[in-house]
Tab-separated table of C-alpha atoms and ligand atoms in Angstrom:
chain	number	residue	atom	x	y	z
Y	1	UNK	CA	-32.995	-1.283	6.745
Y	2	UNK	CA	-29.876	0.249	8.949
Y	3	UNK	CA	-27.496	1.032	6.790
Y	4	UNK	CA	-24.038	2.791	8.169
Y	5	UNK	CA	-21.872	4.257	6.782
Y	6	UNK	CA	-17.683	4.067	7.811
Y	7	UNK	CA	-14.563	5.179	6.453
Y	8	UNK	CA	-10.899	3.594	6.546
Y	9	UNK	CA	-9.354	6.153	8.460
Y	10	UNK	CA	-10.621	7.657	12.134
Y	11	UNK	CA	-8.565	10.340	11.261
Y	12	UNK	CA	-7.746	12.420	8.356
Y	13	UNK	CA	-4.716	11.482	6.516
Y	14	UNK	CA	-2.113	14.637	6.354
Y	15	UNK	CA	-0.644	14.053	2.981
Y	16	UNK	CA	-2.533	12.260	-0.446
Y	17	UNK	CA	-0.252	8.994	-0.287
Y	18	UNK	CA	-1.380	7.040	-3.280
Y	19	UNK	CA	0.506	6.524	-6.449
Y	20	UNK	CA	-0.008	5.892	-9.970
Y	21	UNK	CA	-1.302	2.230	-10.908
Y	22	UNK	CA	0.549	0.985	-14.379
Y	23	UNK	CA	2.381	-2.278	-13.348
Y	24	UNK	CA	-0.343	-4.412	-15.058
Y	25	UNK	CA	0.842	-3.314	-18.353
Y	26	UNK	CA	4.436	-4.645	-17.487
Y	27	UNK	CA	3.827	-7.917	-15.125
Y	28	UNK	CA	0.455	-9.475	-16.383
Y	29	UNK	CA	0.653	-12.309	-18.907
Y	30	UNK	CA	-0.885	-14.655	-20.822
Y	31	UNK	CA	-3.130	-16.667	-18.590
Y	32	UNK	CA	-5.340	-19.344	-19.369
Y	33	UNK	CA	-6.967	-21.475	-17.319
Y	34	UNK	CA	-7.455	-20.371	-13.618
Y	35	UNK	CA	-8.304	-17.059	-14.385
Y	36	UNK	CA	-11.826	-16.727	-13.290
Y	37	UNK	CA	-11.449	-20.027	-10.651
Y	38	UNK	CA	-14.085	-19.700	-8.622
Y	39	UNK	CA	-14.276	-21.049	-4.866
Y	40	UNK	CA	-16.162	-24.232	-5.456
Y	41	UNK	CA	-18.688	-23.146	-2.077
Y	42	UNK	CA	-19.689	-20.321	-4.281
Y	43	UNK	CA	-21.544	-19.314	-7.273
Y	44	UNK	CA	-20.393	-16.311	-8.874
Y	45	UNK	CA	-22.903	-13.717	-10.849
Y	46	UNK	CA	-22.011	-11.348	-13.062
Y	47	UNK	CA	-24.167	-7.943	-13.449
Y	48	UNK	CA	-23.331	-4.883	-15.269
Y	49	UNK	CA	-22.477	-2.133	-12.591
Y	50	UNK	CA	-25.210	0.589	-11.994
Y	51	UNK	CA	-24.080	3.908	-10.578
Y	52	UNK	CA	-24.957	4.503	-6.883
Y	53	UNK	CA	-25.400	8.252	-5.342
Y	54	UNK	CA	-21.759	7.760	-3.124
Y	55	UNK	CA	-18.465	5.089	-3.175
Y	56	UNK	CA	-18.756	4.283	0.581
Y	57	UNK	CA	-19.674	1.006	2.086
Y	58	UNK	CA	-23.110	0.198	3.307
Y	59	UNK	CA	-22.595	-1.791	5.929
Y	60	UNK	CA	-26.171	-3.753	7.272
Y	61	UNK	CA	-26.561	-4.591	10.478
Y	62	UNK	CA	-27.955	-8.388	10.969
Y	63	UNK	CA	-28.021	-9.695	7.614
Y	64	UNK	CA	-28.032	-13.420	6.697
Y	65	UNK	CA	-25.975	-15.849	9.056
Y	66	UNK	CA	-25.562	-18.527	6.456
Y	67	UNK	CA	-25.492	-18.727	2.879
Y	68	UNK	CA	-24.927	-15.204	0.762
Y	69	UNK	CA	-26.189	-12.200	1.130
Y	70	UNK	CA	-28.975	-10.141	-1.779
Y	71	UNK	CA	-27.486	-9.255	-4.114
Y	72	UNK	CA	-26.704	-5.447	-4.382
Y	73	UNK	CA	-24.772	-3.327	-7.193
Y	74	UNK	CA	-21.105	-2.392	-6.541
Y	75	UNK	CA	-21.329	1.216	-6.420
Y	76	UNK	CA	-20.327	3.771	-8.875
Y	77	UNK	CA	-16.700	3.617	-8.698
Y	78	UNK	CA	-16.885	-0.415	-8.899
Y	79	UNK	CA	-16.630	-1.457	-5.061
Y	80	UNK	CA	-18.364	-4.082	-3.526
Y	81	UNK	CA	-21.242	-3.177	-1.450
Y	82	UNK	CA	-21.120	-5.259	1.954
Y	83	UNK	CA	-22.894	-5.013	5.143
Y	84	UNK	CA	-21.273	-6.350	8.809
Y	85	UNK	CA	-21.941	-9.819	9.226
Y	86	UNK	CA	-22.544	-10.746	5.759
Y	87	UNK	CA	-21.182	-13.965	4.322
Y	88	UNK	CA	-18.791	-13.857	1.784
Y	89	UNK	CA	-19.691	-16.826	0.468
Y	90	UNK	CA	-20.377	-19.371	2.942
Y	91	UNK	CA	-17.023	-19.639	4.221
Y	92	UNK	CA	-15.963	-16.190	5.077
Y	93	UNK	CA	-18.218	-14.180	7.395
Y	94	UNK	CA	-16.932	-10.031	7.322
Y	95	UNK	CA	-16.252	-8.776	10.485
Y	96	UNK	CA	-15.348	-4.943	9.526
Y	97	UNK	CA	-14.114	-2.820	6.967
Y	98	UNK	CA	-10.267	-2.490	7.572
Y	99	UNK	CA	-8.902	-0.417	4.975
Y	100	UNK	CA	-9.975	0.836	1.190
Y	101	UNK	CA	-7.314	1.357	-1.311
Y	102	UNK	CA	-7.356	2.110	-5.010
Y	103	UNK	CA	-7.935	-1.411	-5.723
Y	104	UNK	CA	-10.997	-2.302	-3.500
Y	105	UNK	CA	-11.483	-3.047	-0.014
Y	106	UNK	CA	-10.054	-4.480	2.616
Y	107	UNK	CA	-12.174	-6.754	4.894
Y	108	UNK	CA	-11.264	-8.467	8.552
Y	109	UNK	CA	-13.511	-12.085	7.758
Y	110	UNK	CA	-13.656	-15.142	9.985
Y	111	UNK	CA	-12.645	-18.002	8.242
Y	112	UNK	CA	-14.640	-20.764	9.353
Y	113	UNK	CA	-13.095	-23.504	7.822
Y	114	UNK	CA	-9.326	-22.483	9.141
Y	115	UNK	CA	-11.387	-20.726	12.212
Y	116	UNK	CA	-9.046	-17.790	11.678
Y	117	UNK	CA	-9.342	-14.054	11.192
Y	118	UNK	CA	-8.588	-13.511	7.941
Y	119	UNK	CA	-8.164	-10.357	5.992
Y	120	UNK	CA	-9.811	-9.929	2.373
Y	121	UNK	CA	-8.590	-8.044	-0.326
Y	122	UNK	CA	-11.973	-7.490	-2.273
Y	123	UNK	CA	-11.077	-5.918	-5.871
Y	124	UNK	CA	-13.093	-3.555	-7.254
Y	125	UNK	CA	-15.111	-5.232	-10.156
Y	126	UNK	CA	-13.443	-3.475	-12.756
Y	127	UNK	CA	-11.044	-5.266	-15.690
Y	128	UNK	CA	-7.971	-3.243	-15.153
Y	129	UNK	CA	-8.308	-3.890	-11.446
Y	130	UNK	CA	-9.476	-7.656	-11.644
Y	131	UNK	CA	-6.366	-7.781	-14.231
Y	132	UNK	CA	-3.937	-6.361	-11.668
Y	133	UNK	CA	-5.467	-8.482	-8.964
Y	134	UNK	CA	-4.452	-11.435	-10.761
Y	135	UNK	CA	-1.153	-10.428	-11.205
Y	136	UNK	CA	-0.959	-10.064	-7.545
Y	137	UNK	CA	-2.297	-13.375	-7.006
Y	138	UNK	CA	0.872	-14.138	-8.903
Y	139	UNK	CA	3.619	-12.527	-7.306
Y	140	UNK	CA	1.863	-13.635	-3.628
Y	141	UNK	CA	1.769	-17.139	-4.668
Y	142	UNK	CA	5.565	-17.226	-6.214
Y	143	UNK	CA	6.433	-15.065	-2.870
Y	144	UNK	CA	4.971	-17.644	-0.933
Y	145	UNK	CA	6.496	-20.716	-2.345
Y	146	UNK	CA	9.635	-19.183	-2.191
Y	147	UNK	CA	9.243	-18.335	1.502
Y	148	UNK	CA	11.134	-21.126	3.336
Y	149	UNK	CA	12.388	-18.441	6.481
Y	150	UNK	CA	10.015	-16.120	6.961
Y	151	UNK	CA	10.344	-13.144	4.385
Y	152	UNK	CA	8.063	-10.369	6.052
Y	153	UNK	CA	6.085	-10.563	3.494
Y	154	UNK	CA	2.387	-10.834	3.452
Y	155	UNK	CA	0.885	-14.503	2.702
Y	156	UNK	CA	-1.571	-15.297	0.913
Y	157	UNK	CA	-4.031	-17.957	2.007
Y	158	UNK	CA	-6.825	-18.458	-0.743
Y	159	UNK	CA	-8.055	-16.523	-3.907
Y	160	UNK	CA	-11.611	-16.887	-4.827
Y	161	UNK	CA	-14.089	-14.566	-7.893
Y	162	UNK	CA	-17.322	-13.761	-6.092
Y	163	UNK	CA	-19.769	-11.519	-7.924
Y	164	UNK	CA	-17.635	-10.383	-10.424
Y	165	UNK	CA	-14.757	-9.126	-7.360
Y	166	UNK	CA	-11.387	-11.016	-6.977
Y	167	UNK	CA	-11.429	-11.608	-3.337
Y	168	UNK	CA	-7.546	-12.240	-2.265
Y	169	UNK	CA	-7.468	-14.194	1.497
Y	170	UNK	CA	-4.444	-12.744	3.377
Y	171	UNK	CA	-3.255	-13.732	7.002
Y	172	UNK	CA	-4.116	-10.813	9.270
Y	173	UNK	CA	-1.792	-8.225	10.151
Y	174	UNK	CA	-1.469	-5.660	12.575
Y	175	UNK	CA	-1.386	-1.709	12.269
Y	176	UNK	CA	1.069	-0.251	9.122
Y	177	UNK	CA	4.392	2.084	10.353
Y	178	UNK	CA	2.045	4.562	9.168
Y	179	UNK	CA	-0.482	4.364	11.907
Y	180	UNK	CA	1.934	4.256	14.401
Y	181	UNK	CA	3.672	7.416	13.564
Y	182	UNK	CA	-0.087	8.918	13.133
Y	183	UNK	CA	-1.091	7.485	17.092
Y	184	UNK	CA	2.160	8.511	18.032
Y	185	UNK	CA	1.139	12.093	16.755
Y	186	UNK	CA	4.244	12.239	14.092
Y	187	UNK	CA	6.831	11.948	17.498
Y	188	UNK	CA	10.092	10.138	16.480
Y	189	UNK	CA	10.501	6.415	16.876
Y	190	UNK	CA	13.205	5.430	18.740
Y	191	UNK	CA	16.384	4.698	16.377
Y	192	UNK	CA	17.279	1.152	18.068
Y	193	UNK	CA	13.197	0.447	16.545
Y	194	UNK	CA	14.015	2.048	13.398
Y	195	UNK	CA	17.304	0.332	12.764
Y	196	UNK	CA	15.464	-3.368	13.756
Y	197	UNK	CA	12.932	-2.493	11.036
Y	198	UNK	CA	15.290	-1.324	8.626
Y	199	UNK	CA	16.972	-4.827	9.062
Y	200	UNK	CA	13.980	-6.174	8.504
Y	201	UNK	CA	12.410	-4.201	5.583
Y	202	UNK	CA	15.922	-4.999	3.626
Y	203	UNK	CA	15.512	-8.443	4.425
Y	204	UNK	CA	12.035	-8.437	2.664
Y	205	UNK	CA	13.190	-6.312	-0.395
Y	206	UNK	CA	16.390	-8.449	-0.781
Y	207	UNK	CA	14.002	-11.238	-0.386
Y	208	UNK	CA	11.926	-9.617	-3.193
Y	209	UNK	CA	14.984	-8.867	-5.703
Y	210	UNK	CA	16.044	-12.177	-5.722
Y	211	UNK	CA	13.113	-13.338	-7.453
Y	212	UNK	CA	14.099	-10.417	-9.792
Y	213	UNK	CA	10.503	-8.674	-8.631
Y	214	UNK	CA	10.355	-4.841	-7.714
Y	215	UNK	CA	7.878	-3.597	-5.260
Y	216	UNK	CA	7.821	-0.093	-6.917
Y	217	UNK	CA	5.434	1.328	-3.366
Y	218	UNK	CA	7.149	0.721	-0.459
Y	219	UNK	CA	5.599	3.169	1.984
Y	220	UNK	CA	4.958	3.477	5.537
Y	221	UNK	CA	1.209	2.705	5.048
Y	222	UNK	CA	2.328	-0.673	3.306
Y	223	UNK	CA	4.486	-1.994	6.402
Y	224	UNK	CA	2.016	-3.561	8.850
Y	225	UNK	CA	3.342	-5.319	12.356
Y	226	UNK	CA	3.067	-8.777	11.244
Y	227	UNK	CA	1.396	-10.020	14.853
Y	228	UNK	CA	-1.849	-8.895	16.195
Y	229	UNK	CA	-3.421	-9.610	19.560
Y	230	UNK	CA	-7.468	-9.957	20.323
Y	231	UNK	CA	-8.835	-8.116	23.141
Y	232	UNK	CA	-12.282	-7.691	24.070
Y	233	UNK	CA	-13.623	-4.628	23.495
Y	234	UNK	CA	-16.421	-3.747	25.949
Y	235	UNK	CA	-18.054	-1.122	24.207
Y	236	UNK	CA	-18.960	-3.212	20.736
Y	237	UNK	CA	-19.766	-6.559	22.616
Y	238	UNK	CA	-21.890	-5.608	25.142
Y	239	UNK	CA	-24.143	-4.514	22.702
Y	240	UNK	CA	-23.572	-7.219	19.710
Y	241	UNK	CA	-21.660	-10.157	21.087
Y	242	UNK	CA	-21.534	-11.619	17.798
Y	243	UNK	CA	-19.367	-14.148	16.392
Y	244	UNK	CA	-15.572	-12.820	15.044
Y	245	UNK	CA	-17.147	-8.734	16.106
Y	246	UNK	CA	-15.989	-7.715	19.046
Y	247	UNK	CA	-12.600	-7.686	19.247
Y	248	UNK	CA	-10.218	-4.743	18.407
Y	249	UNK	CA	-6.588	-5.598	17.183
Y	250	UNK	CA	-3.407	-4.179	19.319
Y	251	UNK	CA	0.421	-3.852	18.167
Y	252	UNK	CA	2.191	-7.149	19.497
Y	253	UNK	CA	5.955	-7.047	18.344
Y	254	UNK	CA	8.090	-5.376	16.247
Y	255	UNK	CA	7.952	-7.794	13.553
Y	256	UNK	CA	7.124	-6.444	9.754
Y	257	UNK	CA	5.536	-7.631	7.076
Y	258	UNK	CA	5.162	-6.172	3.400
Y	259	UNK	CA	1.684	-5.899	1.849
Y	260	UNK	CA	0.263	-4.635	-1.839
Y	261	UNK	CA	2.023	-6.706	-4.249
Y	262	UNK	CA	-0.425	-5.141	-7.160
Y	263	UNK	CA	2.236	-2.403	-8.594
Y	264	UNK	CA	4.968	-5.412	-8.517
Y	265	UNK	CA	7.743	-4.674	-11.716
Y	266	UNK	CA	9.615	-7.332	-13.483
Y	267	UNK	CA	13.473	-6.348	-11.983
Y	268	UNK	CA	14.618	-8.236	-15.613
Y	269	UNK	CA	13.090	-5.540	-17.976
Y	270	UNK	CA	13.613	-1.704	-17.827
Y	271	UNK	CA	11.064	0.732	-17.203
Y	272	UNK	CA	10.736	4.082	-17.483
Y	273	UNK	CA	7.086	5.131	-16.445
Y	274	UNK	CA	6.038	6.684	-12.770
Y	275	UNK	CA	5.801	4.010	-10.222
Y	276	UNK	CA	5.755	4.987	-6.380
Y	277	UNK	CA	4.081	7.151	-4.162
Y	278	UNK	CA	5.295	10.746	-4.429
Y	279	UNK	CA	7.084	10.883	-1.117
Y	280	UNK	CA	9.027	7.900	-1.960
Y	281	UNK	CA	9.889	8.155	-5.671
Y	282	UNK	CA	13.348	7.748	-6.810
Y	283	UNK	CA	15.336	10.870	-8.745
Y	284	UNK	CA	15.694	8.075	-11.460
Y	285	UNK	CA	11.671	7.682	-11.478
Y	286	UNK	CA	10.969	11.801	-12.189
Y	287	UNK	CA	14.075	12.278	-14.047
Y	288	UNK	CA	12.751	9.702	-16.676
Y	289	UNK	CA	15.859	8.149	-16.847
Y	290	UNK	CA	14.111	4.487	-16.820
Y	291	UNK	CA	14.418	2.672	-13.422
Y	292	UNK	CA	14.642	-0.462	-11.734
Y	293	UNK	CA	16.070	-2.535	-7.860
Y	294	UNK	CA	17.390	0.805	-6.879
Y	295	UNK	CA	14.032	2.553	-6.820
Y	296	UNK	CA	12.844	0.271	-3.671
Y	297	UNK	CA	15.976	1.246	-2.016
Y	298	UNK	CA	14.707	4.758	-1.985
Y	299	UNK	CA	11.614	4.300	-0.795
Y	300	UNK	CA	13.631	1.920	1.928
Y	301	UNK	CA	15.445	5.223	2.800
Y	302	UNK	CA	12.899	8.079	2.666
Y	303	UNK	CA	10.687	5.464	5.074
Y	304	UNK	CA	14.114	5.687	7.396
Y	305	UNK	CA	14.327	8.813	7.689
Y	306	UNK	CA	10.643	9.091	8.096
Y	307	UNK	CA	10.904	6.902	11.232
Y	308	UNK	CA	13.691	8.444	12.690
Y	309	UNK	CA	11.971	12.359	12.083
Y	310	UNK	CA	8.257	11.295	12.534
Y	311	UNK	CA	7.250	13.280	9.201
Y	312	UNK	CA	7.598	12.560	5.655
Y	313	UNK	CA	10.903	13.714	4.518
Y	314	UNK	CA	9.987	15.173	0.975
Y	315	UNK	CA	6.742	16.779	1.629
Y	316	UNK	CA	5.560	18.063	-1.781
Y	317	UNK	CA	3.444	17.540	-4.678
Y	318	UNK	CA	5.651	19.119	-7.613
Y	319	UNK	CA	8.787	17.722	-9.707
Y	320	UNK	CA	10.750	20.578	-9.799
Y	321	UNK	CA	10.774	21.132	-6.079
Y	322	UNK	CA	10.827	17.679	-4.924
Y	323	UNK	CA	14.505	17.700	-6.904
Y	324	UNK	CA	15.318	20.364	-5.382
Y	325	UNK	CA	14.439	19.238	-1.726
Y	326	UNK	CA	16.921	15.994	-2.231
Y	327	UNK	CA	19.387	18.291	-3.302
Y	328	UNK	CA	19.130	20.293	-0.565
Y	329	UNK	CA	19.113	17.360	2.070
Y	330	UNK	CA	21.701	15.177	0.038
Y	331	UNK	CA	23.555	17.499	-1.647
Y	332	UNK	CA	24.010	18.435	-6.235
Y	333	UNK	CA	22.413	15.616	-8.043
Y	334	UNK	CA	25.905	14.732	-9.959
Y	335	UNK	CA	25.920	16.190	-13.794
Y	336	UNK	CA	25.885	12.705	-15.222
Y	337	UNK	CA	22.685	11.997	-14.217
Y	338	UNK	CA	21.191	15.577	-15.292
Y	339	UNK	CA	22.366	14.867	-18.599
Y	340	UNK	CA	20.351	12.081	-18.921
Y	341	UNK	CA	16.954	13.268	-17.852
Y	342	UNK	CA	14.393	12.779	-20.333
Y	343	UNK	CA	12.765	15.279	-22.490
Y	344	UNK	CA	9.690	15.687	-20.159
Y	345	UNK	CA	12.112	16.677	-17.461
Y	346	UNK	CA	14.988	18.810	-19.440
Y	347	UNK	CA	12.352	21.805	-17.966
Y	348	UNK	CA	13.575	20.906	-14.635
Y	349	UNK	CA	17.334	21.716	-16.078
Y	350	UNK	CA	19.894	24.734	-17.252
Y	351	UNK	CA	23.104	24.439	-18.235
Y	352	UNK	CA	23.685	21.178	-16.480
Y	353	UNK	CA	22.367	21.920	-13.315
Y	354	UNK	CA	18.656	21.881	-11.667
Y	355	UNK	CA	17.114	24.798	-12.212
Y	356	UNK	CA	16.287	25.936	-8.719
Y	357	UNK	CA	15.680	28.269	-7.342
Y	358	UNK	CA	15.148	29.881	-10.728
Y	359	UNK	CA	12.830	27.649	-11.481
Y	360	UNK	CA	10.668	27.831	-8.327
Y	361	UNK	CA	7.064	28.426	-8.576
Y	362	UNK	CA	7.072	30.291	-5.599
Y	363	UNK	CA	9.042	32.400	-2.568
Y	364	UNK	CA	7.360	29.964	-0.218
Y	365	UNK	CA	8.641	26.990	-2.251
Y	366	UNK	CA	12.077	28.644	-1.884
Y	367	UNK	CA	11.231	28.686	1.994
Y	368	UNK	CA	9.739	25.239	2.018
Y	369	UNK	CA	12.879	23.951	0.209
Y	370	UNK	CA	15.782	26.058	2.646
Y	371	UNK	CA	14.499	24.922	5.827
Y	372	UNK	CA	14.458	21.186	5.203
Y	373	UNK	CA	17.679	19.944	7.248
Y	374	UNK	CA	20.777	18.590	5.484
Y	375	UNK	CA	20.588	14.342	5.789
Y	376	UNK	CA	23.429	14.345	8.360
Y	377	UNK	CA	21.103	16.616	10.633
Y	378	UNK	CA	17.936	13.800	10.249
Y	379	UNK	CA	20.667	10.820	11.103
Y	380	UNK	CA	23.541	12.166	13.204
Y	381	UNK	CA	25.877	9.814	10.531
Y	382	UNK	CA	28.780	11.186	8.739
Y	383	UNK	CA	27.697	12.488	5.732
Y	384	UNK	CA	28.248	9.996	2.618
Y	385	UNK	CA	28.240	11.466	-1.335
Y	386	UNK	CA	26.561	10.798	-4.625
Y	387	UNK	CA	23.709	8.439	-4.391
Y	388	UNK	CA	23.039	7.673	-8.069
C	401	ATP	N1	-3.142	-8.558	5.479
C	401	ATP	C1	-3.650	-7.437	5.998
C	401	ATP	N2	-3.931	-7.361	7.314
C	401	ATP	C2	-4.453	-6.235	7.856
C	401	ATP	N3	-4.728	-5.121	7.154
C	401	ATP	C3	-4.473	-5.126	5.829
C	401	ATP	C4	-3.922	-6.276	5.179
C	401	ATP	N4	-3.774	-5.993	3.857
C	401	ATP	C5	-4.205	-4.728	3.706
C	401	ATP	N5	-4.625	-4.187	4.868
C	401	ATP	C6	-5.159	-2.825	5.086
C	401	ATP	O1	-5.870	-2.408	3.922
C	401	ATP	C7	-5.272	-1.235	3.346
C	401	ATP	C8	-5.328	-1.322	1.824
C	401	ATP	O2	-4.613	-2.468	1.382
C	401	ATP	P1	-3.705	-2.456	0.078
C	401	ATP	O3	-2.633	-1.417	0.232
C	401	ATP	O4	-3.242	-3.843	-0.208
C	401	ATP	O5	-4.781	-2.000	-0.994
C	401	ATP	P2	-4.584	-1.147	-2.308
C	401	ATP	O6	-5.928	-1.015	-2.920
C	401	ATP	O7	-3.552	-1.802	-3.153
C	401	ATP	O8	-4.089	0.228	-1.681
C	401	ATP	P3	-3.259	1.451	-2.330
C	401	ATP	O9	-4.177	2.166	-3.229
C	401	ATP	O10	-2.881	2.272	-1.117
C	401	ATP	O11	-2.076	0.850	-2.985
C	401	ATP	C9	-3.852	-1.204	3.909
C	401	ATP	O12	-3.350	0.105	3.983
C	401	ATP	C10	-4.035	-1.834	5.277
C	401	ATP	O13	-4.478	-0.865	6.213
């Protein structure tokens, strides 16, 4: 057998971008019913997971063209083990890995009842995961109902349970913001661009907080250009012209669409544990002062700013300094707010102020944290005050 290995990324990413996973504990609910629906084309089998020596996908070359594939054992950490051209189930054939996330894996399929290219969320087969996943299925399908204009958000197109792994059937999308600032090698978009995709992204998260849901991970890495072109690409089909294979996607437009709906936050309760990815997380969010809308409009703004500067704006992995770097770029976090913070972060905190650069863990930190530019620098806009 020719088994080959491949990861998500062609590159290294710079920064770890992935966040804490908790909004099943505050979305799911009771469910009865549809739970475990299965995709009537398909029998589902359940088997207790077995660990494998490594996490990555084996992908074989020239398995079955109809019907499903042996079975094989998820690996270790849960993730379905696929090969190129499998079926997944009889309707779905994989094309290529496209991404892996903490949920599961991402698969480009052609969809040959719709005879589209479809892109498949496969879950990893564990319960807090499958949980989340169905919460997901949730928010997509309410999101999708809802959608009479065109939200840039992600739709969903079919849900399915196939060996023990929710399988979520999203319309194909092009590259995130993410990978074009990586191509682009971290150069500055254009700020006409950035301002149409602000427009856009707060169209979405309006969009979003009208049906009193959160996103809670807005990121660069979850905005993908919602149009996608098919071009042939020479190398891959001369040498395996197979069906839905050999084409490689290209950036079309301009237009956005939101993806990962699985860390989703009810906007009518309060909250107060970590949601986000680091880069993105709202003062509110570390401070432990419970959060809710406003912490999406962060994220909205850090992913600005990130657009306009090519580079991440708040480039660090500790509390401490990461208050300190949006003090330094937006000026004193205002007293009412410090007085607030939460016992976990009264650390960060003397005598009513942020304890920096007292605090610091380091002379470099110090460094790290003086030579990030003041906001107005970033945006060439009058400076405005207090954000909170
Ligand atoms: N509809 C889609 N079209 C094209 N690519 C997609 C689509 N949905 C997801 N992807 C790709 O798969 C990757 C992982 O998807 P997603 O973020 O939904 O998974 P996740 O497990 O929730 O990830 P994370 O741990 O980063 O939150 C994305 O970064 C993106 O590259």
């Amino acid at each position: 057998m020719d088994y080959v290995s491949e990861s998500s990324h062609g590159q290294l990413d710079r920064r770890p971008r992935k966040k804490p996973r908790l909004a099943w504990e505050s979305l799911s609910k009771d469910r009865s019913g549809d739970y475990f629906k299965e995709d009537p084309a398909n029998a589902t089998s359940c088997g207790s997971p077995r660990i494998l020596p490594d996490h990555t996908s084996l992908l074989l070359k020239g398995s079955l063209q109809k019907g499903s594939p042996p079975w094989r054992d998820d690996d270790k950490d849960g993730h379905y083990m696929f090969a190129v051209g499998d079926n997944l189930t009889p309707r779905y054939k994989i094309s290529r890995k496209i991404g892996e996330g903490t949920f599961g894996q991402v698969l480009e399929c052609w969809d040959r009842e719709a005879k589209e290219t479809v892109a498949i969320k496969v879950v990893r087969s564990i319960k807090k995961y499958r949980e989340s996943a169905m919460v997901e299925i949730d928010v997509l399908q309410l999101l999708s109902r809802h959608d009479k204009s065109g939200s840039h958000c992600v739709k969903i197109r079919n849900w399915f349970d196939y060996r023990n792994h929710i399988c979520i059937v999203l319309e194909m999308l092009g590259p995130s913001l993410y990978d074009f600032l990586r191509k682009n090698s971290y150069r500055p978009l254009p700020v006409d661009l950035v301002r149409e995709l602000g427009r856009q992204l707060l169209e979405c998260v309006a969009f979003m907080h009208n049906l009193n849901l959160i996103h809670t991970d807005l990121k660069p890495e979850n905005i993908l250009s919602s149009d996608y072109v098919k071009v042939p690409d020479y190398k891959v089909s001369s040498r395996s012209p197979r069906e839905g294979t050999y084409y490689k996607r290209l950036p079309k437009s301009i237009n956005i669409k939101v993806i990962d709906f699985g860390s989703m936050a009810n906007g009518l309760r309060k909250h107060n544990y970590i949601v986000s990815t680091r880069h993105y997380r709202a003062p509110e969010v570390i401070l432990g002062l419970g959060w809710s809308y406003a912490c999406d409009l962060w994220s909205v703004g850090c992913i600005l700013v990130e657009l306009c500067s090519g580079e991440a704006l708040f480039q660090t992995h500790e509390n401490l300094e990461h208050l300190a770097m949006m003090e330094r770029v937006l000026g004193p976090l205002p007293p009412h707010v410090l007085k607030r913070a939460d016992r976990s972060a009264e650390k960060y905190i003397r005598k009513g102020t942020l304890n920096w650069p007292e605090g610091a863990a380091s002379r470099e930190s110090i460094k790290i944290v003086q030579k990030l530019p003041r906001l107005q620098v970033f945006t060439r806009i009058p400076y405005r005050p207090p954000y909170l």
